[in-house]
Coordinates of C-alpha atoms in Angstrom, one line a residue:
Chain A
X16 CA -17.5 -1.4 12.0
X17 CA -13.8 -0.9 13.9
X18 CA -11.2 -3.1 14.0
X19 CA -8.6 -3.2 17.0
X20 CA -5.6 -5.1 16.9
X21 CA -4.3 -7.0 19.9
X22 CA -0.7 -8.8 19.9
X23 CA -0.4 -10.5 23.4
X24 CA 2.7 -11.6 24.2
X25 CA 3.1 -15.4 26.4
X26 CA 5.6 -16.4 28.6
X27 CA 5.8 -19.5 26.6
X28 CA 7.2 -20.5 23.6
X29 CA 8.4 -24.3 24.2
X30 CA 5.2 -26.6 23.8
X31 CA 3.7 -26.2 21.6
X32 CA 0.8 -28.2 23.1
X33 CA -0.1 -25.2 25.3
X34 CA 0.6 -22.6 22.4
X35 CA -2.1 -24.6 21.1
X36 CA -4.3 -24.8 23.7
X37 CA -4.5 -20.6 23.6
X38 CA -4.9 -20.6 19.4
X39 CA -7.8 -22.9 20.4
X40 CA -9.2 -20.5 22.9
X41 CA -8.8 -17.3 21.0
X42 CA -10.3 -19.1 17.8
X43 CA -13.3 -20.2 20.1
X44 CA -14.0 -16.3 20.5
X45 CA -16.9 -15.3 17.6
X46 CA -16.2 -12.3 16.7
X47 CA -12.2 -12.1 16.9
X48 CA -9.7 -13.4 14.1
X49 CA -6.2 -15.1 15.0
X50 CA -4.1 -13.1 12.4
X51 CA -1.0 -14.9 13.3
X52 CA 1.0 -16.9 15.8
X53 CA 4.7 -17.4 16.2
X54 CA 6.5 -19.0 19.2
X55 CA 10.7 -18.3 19.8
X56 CA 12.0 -21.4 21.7
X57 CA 15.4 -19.1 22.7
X58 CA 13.0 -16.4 24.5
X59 CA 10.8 -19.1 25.3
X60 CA 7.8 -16.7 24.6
X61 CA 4.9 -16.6 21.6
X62 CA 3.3 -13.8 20.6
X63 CA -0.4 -13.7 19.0
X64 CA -1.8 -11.2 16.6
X65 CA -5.8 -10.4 17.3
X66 CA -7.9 -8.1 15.6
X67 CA -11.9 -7.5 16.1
X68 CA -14.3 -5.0 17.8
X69 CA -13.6 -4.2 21.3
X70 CA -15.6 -6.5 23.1
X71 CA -14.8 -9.9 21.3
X72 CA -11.5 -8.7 21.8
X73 CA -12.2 -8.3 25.7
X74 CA -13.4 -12.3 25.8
X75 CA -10.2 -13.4 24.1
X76 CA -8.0 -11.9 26.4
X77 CA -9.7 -13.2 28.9
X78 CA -9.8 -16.5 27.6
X79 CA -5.8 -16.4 26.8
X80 CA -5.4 -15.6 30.6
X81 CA -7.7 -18.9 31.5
X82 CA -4.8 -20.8 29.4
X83 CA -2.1 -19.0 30.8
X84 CA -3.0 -19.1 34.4
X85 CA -3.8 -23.0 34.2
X86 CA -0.6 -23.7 31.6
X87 CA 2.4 -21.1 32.4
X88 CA 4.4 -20.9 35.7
X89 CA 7.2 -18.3 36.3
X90 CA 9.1 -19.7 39.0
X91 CA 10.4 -22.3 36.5
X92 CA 10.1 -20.6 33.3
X93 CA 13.7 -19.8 31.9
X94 CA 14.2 -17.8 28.3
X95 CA 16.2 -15.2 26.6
X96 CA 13.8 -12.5 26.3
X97 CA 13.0 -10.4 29.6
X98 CA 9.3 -10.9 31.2
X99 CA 7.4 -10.2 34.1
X100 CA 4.5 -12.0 33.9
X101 CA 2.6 -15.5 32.2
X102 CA 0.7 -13.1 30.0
X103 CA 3.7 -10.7 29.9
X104 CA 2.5 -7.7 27.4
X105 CA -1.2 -6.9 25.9
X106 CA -1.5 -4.2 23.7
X107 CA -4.5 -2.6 22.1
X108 CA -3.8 -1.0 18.7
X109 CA -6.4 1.5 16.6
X110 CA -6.4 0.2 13.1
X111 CA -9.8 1.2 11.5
X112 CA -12.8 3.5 12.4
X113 CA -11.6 3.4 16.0
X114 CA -9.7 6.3 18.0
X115 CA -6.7 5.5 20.4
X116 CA -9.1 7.0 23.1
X117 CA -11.3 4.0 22.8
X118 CA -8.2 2.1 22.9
X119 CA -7.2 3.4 25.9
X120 CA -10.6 2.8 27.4
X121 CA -10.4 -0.7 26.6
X122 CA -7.3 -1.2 28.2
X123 CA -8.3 0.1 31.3
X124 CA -11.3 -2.0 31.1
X125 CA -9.5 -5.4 30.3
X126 CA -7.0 -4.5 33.1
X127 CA -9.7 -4.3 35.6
X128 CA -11.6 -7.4 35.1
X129 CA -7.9 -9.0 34.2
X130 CA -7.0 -8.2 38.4
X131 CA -10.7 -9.1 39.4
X132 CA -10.8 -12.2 38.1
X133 CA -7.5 -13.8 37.9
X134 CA -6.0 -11.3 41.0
X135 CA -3.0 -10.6 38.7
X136 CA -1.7 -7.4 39.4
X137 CA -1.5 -5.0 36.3
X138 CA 0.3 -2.0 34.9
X139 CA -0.9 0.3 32.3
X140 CA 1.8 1.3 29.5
X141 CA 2.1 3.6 26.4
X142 CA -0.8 5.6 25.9
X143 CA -2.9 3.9 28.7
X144 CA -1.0 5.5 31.1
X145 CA -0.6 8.9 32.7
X146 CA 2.6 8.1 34.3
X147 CA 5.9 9.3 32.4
X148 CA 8.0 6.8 34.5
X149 CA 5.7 4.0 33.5
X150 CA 4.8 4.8 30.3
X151 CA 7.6 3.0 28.5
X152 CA 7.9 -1.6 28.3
X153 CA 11.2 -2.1 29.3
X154 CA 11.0 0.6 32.6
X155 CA 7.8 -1.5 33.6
X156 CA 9.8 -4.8 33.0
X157 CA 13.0 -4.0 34.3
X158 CA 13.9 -6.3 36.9
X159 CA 11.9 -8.7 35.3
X160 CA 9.7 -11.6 37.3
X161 CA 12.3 -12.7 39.8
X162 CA 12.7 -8.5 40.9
X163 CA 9.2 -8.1 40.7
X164 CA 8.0 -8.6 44.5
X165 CA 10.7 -6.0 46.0
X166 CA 9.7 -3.5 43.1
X167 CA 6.3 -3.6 43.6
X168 CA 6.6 -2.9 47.0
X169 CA 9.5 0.0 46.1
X170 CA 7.9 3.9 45.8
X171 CA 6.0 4.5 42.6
X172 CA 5.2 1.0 41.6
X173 CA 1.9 0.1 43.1
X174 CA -0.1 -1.4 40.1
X175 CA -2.6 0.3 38.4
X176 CA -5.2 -2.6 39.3
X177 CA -4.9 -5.3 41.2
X178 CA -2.7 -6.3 44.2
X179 CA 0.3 -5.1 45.2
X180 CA 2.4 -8.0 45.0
X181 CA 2.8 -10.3 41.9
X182 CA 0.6 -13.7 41.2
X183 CA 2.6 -16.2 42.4
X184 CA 3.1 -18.1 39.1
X185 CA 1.9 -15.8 36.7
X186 CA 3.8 -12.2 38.0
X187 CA 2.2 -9.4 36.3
X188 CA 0.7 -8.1 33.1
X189 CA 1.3 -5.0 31.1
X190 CA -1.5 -3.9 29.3
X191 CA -1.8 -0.6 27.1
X192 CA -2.7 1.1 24.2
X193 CA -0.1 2.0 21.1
X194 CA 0.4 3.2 17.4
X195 CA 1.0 -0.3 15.1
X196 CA 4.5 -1.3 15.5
X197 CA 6.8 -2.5 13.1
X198 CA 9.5 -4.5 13.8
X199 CA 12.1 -4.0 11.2
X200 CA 15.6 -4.7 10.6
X201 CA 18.9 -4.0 8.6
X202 CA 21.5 -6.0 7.6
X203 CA 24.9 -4.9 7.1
X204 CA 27.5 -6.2 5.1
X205 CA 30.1 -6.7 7.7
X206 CA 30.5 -8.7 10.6
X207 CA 31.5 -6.0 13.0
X208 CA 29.4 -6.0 15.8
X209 CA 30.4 -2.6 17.2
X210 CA 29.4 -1.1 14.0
X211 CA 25.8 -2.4 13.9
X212 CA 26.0 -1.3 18.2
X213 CA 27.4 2.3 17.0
X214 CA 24.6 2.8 15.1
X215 CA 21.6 1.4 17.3
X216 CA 22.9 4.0 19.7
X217 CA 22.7 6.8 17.0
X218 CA 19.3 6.3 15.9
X219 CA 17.7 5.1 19.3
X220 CA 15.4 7.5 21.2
X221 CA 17.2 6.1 24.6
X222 CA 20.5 7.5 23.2
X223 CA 19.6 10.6 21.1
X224 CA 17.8 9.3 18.4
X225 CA 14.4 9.7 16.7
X226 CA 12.3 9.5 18.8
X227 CA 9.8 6.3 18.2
X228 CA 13.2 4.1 17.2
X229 CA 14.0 1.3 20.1
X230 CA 17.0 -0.3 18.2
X231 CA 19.9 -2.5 19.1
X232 CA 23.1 -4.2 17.2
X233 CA 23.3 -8.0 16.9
X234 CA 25.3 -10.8 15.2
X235 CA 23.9 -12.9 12.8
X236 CA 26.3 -15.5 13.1
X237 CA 25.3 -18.6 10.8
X238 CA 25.2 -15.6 8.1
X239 CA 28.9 -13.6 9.4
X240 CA 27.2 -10.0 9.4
X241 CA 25.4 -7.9 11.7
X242 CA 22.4 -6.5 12.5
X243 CA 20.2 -3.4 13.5
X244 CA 17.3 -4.7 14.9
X245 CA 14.4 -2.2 15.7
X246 CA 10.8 -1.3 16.8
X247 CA 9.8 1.7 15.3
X248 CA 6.9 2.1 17.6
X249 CA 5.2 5.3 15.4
X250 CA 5.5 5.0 12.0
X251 CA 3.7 8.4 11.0
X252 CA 6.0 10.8 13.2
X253 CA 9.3 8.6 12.9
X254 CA 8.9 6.9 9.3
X255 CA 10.9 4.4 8.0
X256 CA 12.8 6.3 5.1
X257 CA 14.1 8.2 7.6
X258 CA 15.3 5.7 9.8
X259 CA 17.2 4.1 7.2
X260 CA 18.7 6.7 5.5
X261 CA 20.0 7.9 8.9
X262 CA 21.3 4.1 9.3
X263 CA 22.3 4.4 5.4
X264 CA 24.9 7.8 6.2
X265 CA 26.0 6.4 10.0
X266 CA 27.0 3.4 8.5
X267 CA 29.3 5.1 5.6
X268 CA 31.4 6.8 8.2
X269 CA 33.0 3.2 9.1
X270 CA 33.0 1.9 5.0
X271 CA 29.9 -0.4 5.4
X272 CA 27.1 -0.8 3.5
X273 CA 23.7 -1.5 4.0
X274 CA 22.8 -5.6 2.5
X275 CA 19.2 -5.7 3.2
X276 CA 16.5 -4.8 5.1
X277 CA 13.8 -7.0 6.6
X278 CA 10.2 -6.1 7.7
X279 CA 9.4 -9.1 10.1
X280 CA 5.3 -9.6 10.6
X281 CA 2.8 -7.2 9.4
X282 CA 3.1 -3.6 8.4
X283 CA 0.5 -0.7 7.5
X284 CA 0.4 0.3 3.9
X285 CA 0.3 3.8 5.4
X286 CA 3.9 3.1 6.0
X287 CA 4.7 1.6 2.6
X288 CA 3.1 4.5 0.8
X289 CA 4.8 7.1 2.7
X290 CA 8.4 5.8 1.6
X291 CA 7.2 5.7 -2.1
X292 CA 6.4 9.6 -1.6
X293 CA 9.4 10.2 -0.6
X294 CA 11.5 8.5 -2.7
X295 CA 9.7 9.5 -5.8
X296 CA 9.3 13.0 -4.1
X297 CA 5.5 12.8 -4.9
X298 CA 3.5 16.0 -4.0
X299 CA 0.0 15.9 -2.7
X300 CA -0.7 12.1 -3.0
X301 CA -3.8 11.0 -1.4
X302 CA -4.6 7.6 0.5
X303 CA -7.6 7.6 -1.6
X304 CA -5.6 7.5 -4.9
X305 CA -4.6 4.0 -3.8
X306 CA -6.9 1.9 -6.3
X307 CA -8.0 -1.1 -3.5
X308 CA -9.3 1.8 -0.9
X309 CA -10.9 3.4 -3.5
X310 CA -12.6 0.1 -4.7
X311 CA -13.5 -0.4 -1.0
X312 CA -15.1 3.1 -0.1
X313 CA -17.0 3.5 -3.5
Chain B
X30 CA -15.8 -12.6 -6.8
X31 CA -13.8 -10.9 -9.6
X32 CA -13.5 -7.2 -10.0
X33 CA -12.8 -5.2 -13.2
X34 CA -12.0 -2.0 -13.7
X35 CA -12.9 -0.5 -17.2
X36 CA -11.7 3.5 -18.2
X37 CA -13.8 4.3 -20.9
X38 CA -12.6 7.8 -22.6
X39 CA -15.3 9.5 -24.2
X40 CA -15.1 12.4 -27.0
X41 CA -16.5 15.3 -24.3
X42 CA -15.1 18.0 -21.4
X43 CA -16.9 21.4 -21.8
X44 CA -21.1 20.3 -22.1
X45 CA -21.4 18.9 -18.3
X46 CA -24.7 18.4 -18.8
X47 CA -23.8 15.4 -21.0
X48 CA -20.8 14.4 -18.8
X49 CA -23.5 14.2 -16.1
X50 CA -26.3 12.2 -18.3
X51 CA -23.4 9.5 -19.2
X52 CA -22.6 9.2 -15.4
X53 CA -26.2 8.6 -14.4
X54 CA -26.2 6.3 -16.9
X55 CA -24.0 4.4 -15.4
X56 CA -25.1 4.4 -12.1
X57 CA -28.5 3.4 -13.1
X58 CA -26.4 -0.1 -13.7
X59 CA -26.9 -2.5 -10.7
X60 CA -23.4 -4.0 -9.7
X61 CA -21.1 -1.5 -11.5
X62 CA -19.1 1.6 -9.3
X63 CA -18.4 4.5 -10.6
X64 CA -15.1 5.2 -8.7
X65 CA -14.2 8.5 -10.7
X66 CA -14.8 10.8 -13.5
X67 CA -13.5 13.8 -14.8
X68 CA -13.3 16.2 -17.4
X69 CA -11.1 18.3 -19.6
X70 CA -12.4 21.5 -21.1
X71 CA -9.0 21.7 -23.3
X72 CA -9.0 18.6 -24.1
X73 CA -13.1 18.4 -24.5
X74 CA -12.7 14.9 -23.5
X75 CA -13.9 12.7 -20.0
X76 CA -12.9 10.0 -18.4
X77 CA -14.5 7.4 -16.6
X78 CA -13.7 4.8 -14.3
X79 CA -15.9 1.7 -13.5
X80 CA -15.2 -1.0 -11.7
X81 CA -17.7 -4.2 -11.4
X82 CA -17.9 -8.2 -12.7
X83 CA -17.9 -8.8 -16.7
X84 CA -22.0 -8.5 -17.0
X85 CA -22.6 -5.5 -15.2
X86 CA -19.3 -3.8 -16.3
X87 CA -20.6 -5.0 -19.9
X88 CA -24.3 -3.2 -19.5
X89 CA -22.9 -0.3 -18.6
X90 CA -20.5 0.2 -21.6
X91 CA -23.3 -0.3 -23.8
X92 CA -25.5 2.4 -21.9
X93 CA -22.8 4.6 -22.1
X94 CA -22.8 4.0 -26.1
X95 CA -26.7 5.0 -25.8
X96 CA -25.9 8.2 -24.4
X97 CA -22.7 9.1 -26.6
X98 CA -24.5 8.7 -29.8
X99 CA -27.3 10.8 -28.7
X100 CA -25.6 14.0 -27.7
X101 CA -22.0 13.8 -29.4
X102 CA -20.9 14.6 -32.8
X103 CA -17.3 14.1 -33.9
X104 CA -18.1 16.3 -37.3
X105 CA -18.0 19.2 -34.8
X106 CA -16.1 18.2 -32.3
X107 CA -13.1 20.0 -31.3
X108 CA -10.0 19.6 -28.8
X109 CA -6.3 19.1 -28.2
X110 CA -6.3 15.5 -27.3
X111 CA -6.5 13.1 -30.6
X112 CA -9.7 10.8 -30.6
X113 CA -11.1 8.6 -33.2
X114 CA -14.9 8.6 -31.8
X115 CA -17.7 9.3 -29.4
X116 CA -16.6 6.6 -26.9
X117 CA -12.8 6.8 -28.3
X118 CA -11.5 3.7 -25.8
X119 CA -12.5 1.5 -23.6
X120 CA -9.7 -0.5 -21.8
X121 CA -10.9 -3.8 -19.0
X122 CA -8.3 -4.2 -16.8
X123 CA -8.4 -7.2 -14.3
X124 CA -8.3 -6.4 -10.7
X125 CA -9.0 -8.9 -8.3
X126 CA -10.2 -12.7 -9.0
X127 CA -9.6 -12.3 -13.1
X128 CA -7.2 -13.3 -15.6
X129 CA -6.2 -10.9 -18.4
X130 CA -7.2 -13.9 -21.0
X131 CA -11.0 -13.4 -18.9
X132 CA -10.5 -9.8 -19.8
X133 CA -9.7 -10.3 -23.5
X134 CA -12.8 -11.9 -24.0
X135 CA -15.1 -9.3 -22.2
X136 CA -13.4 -7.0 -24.1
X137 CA -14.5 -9.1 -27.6
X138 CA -17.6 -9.9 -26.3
X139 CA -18.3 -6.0 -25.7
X140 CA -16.9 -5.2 -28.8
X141 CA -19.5 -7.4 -30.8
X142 CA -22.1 -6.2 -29.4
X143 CA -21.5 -2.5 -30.2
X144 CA -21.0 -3.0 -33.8
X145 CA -24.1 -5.0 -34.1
X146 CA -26.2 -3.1 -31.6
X147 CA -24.7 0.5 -32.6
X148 CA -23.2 -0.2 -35.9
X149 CA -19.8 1.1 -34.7
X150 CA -17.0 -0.3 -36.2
X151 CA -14.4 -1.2 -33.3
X152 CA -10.7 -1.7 -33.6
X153 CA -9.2 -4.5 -30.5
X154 CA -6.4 -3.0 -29.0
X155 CA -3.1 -4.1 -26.8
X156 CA -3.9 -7.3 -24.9
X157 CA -7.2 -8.0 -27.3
X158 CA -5.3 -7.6 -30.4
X159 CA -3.3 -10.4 -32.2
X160 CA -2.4 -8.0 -34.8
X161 CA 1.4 -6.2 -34.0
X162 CA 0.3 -3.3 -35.5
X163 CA -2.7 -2.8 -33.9
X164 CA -2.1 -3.3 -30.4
X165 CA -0.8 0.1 -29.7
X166 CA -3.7 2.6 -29.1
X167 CA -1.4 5.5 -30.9
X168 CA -1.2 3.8 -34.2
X169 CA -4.4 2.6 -34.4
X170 CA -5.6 6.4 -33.2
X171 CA -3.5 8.1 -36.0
X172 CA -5.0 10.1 -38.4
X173 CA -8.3 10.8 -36.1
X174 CA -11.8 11.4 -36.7
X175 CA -11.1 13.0 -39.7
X176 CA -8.4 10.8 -41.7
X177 CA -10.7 7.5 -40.4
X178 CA -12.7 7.0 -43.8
X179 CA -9.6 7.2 -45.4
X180 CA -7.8 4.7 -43.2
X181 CA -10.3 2.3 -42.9
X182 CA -10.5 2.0 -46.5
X183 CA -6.5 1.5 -46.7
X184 CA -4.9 -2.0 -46.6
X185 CA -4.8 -3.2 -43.1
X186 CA -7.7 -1.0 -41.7
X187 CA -10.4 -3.6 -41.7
X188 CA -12.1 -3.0 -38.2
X189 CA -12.3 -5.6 -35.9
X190 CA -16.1 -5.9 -35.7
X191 CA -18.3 -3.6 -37.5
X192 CA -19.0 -1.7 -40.7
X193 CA -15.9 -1.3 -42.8
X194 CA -16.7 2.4 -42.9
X195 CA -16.8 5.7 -39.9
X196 CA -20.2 6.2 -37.9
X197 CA -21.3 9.2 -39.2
X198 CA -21.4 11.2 -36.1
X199 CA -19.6 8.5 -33.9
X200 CA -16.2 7.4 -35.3
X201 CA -15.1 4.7 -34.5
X202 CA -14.4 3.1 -31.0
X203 CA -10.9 1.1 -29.5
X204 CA -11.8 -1.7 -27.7
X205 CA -8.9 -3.9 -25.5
X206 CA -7.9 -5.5 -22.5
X207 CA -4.7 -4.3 -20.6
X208 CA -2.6 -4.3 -17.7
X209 CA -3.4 -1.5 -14.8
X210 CA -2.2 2.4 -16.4
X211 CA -0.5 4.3 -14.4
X212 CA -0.2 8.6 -14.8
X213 CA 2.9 9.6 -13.8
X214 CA 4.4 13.2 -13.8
X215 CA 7.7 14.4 -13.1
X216 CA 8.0 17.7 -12.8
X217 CA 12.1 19.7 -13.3
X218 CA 13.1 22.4 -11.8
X219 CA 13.9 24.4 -15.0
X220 CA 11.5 26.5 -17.8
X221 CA 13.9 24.7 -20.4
X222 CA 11.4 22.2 -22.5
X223 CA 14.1 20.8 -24.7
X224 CA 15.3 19.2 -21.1
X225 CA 12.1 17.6 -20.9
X226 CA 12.0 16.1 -24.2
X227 CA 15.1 15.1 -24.3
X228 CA 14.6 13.4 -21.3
X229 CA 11.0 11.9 -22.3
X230 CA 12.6 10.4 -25.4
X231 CA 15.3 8.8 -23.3
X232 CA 13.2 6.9 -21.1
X233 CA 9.8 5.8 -23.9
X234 CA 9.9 2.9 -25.5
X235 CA 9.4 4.4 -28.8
X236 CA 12.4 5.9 -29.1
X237 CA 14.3 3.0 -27.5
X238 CA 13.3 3.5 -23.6
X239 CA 11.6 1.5 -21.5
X240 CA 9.5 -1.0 -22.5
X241 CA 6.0 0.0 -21.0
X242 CA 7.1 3.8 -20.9
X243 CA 5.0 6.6 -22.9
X244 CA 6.3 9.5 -22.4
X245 CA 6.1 13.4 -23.7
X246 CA 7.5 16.8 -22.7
X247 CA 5.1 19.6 -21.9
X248 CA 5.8 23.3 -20.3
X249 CA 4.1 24.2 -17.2
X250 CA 3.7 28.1 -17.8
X251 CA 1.7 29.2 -15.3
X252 CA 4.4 27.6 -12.7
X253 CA 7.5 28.4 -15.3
X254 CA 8.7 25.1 -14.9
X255 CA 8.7 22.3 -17.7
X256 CA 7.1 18.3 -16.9
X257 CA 8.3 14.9 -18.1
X258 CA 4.6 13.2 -18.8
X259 CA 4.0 9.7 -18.8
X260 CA 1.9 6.6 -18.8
X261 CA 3.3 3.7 -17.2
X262 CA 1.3 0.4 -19.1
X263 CA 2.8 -2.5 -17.2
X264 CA 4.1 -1.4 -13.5
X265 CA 5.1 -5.1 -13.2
X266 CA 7.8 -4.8 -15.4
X267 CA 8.7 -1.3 -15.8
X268 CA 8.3 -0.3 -12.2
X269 CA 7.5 3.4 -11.2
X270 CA 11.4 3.8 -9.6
X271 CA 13.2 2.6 -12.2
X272 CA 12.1 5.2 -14.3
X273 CA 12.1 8.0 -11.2
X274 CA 15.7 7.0 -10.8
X275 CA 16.5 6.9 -14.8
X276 CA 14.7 10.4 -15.0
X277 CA 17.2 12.3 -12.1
X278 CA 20.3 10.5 -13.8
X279 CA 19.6 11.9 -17.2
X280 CA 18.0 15.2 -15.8
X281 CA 21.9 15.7 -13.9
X282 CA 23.5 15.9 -17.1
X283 CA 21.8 19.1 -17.8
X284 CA 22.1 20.2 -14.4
X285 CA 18.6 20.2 -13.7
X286 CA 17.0 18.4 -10.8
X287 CA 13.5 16.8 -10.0
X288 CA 11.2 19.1 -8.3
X289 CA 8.6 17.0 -7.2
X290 CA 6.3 13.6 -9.2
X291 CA 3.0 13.2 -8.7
X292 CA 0.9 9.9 -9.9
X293 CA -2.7 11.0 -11.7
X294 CA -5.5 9.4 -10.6
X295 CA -5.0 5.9 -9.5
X296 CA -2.5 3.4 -8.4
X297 CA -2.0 -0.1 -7.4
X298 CA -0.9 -0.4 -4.2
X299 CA 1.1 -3.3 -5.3
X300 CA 3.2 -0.4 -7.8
X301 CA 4.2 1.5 -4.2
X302 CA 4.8 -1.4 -2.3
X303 CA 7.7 -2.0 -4.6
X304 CA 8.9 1.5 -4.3
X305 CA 9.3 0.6 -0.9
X306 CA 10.9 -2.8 -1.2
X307 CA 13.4 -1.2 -3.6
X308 CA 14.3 1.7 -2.0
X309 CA 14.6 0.0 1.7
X310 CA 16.8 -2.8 0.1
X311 CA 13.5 -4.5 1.2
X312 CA 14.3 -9.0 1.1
X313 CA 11.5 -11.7 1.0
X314 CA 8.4 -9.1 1.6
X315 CA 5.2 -10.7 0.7
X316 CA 2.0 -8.9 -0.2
X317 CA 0.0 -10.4 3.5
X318 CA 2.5 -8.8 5.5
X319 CA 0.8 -5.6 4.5
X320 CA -1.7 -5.5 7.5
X321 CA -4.9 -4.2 5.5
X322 CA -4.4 -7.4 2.9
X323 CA -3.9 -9.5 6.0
X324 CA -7.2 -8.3 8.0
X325 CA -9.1 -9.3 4.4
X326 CA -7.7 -12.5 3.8
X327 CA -8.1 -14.1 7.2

């Protein structure tokens, strides 16, 4: 048995009669659990967490873009967070007994029957795609829904399925295959913005950083401190412990320390138990030593 | 569904024939797992872990009593590591779905039977025992195999269940009920063994350490280096990087750094997840947000 992991992202995040309506879809899938669902009025946007074998998963994709197409129109859809499309982002995510090849494979798959059926015009992203200049979210999304006509008729972005201009209410998708992501943040114990922006640019691949770090600086104003806010988008070749040690040092050079940190959603135990053997500097510690993996292979 | 785990120790490490007839012994046992066992020719001593519900976990203690009396002999048995009888221990520990008070009486239940099945006399031990100076293995373990007539006869010494006096070829057995162990080694960068001790007596409990901390120096010739040994009773409440960090802080003032740990056997995954929350200034993390424990729960 595999298990994939799908998190699409909605354009909608404001009624919750329509989030609703797509829980009640995906849950009508046999075959396909609704980890989790959380909607951001401010981004106007929700984002649901799937995971099943690569079929089942096919059907509740296909059944969120039924609910999105009927529910969710662009033109008059307003939020904080960029978008291009009703069903903005779909990613497929190898968790168990599956490869990212086969993730890949179902991308490609979903994408096609995604512009057949609904004519919504699709990019591939991440792994899924072949493409350096299209490989990465935020180049796809730049310009967002109300660019997206004149980009997709600019050189070098005719969709990877589907027609070349956008779906008049629901713009386009991006759809792709990626290591789990963890979205994970650090508080500091100041309230200087440019300090927690300093050091998003240091440890950001965009700026110079690791390499699998997206970050950026924020206020959390109710609370008077900042914020580094991240996707570390490959937890194996960029870990954690490294991230925020690097964060821990860049943030000594202006006399702040570090208050908290914050794992928002779900994260790997691979990615716990790495920061334990580092930490405690353990040699030669073995995923099978963990007592609940060894109680489920035995 | 509840799962146990139960570690019996048994009194042989250098005849794997026998090791072998004790593990098909318990394999023979419908609902238990055999997750591990190995032996110790220095030590001629084998350990055994089994995980399973009370009544199959409980059949297969008792055929591993079948198989202990038949082929070992503590008159002639030799080895470094101090034992009391054939099957020396045998902790329960609750895993999943079971209280500790659930494992206490399995652990009594057990007990009963061996006396009057095997005419062993059994000493309860930690979480089984009422009795302050019994609960700790060590003291009840003191004098071995070959002070035990003498003890048992001594004010205090009256077994459990059982005959007031040795099994001739069998001892005696400790029977209890405790939190998950952990193995934990430390290893320093220094041949200089008075550094280890000092430093394993700094952090046990016996000589005013931690609370669930047993510790003991040992040199690593063949590597010329020396080890901090321990076993960690209760990672709950004496967590695995508290006594990391204590260790480095008390191996600096002899100028002597930590090389590398390394955790025996098994471990909770709980006991790294905290290593992580600590050591990331972790806030608010809760056990489902570890994505395996969330796929199993939903």
């Amino acid at each position: 048995m595999s298990i994939i992991e799908s998190i699409p992202n909605l354009s909608e995040g404001r009624r919750p009669e329509v989030v609703e309506a797509i829980a009640s879809a995906i849950r009508a899938i046999a075959g396909v659990r609704l980890l989790d669902y959380s909607s951001d009025a401010s981004h106007n946007r929700s984002v649901f967490t799937l995971a099943g074998e690569a079929q089942p998963l096919k059907a509740a994709i296909l059944a969120i873009y039924e609910q999105a197409l009927a529910h969710i129109d662009l033109r008059t859809h307003q939020g904080e967070h960029p978008r291009l499309g009703a069903v903005d982002v779909v990613p497929f995510v190898p968790i168990e007994g599956v490869t990212m090849a086969q993730c890949v494979d179902l991308a490609k798959e979903v994408a096609r029957e995604v512009a057949t059926r609904f004519n919504v015009p699709i990019y591939l992203y991440e792994e899924a795609s072949n493409n350096p200049a299209r490989k990465n979210l935020e180049d796809i999304r730049r310009g967002e829904f109300e660019g997206l006509a004149a980009k997709m008729a600019s050189d070098g972005w005719t969709p990877d399925f589907g027609p070349s201009m956008p779906h008049a209410s629901a713009g386009a998708s991006v759809i792709g295959a990626r290591m789990p992501l963890i979205a994970y943040n650090i508080n500091l114990s100041t309230d200087r913005l440019d300090v927690a922006r300093k050091i998003a640019a240091a440890i950001r691949h965009s700026s110079g950083g690791y390499r699998f770090v997206k970050a950026a600086g924020f206020e959390l104003k109710d609370r008077g401190i900042v914020q580094v806010s991240m996707n570390l988008t490959n937890y194996e070749k960029t870990p954690i412990f490294r991230v925020f040690e690097t964060v821990k040092r860049e943030a000594e050079r202006y006399g702040v320390t570090i208050l908290e940190s914050e794992i928002v959603g779900l994260v790997p135990a691979a990615a716990l138990n790495v920061v334990a053997e580092y930490y405690l500097q353990i040699a030669g510690f073995k995923a099978e030593q963990v007592l609940e993996n060894k109680l489920r292979a035995t």
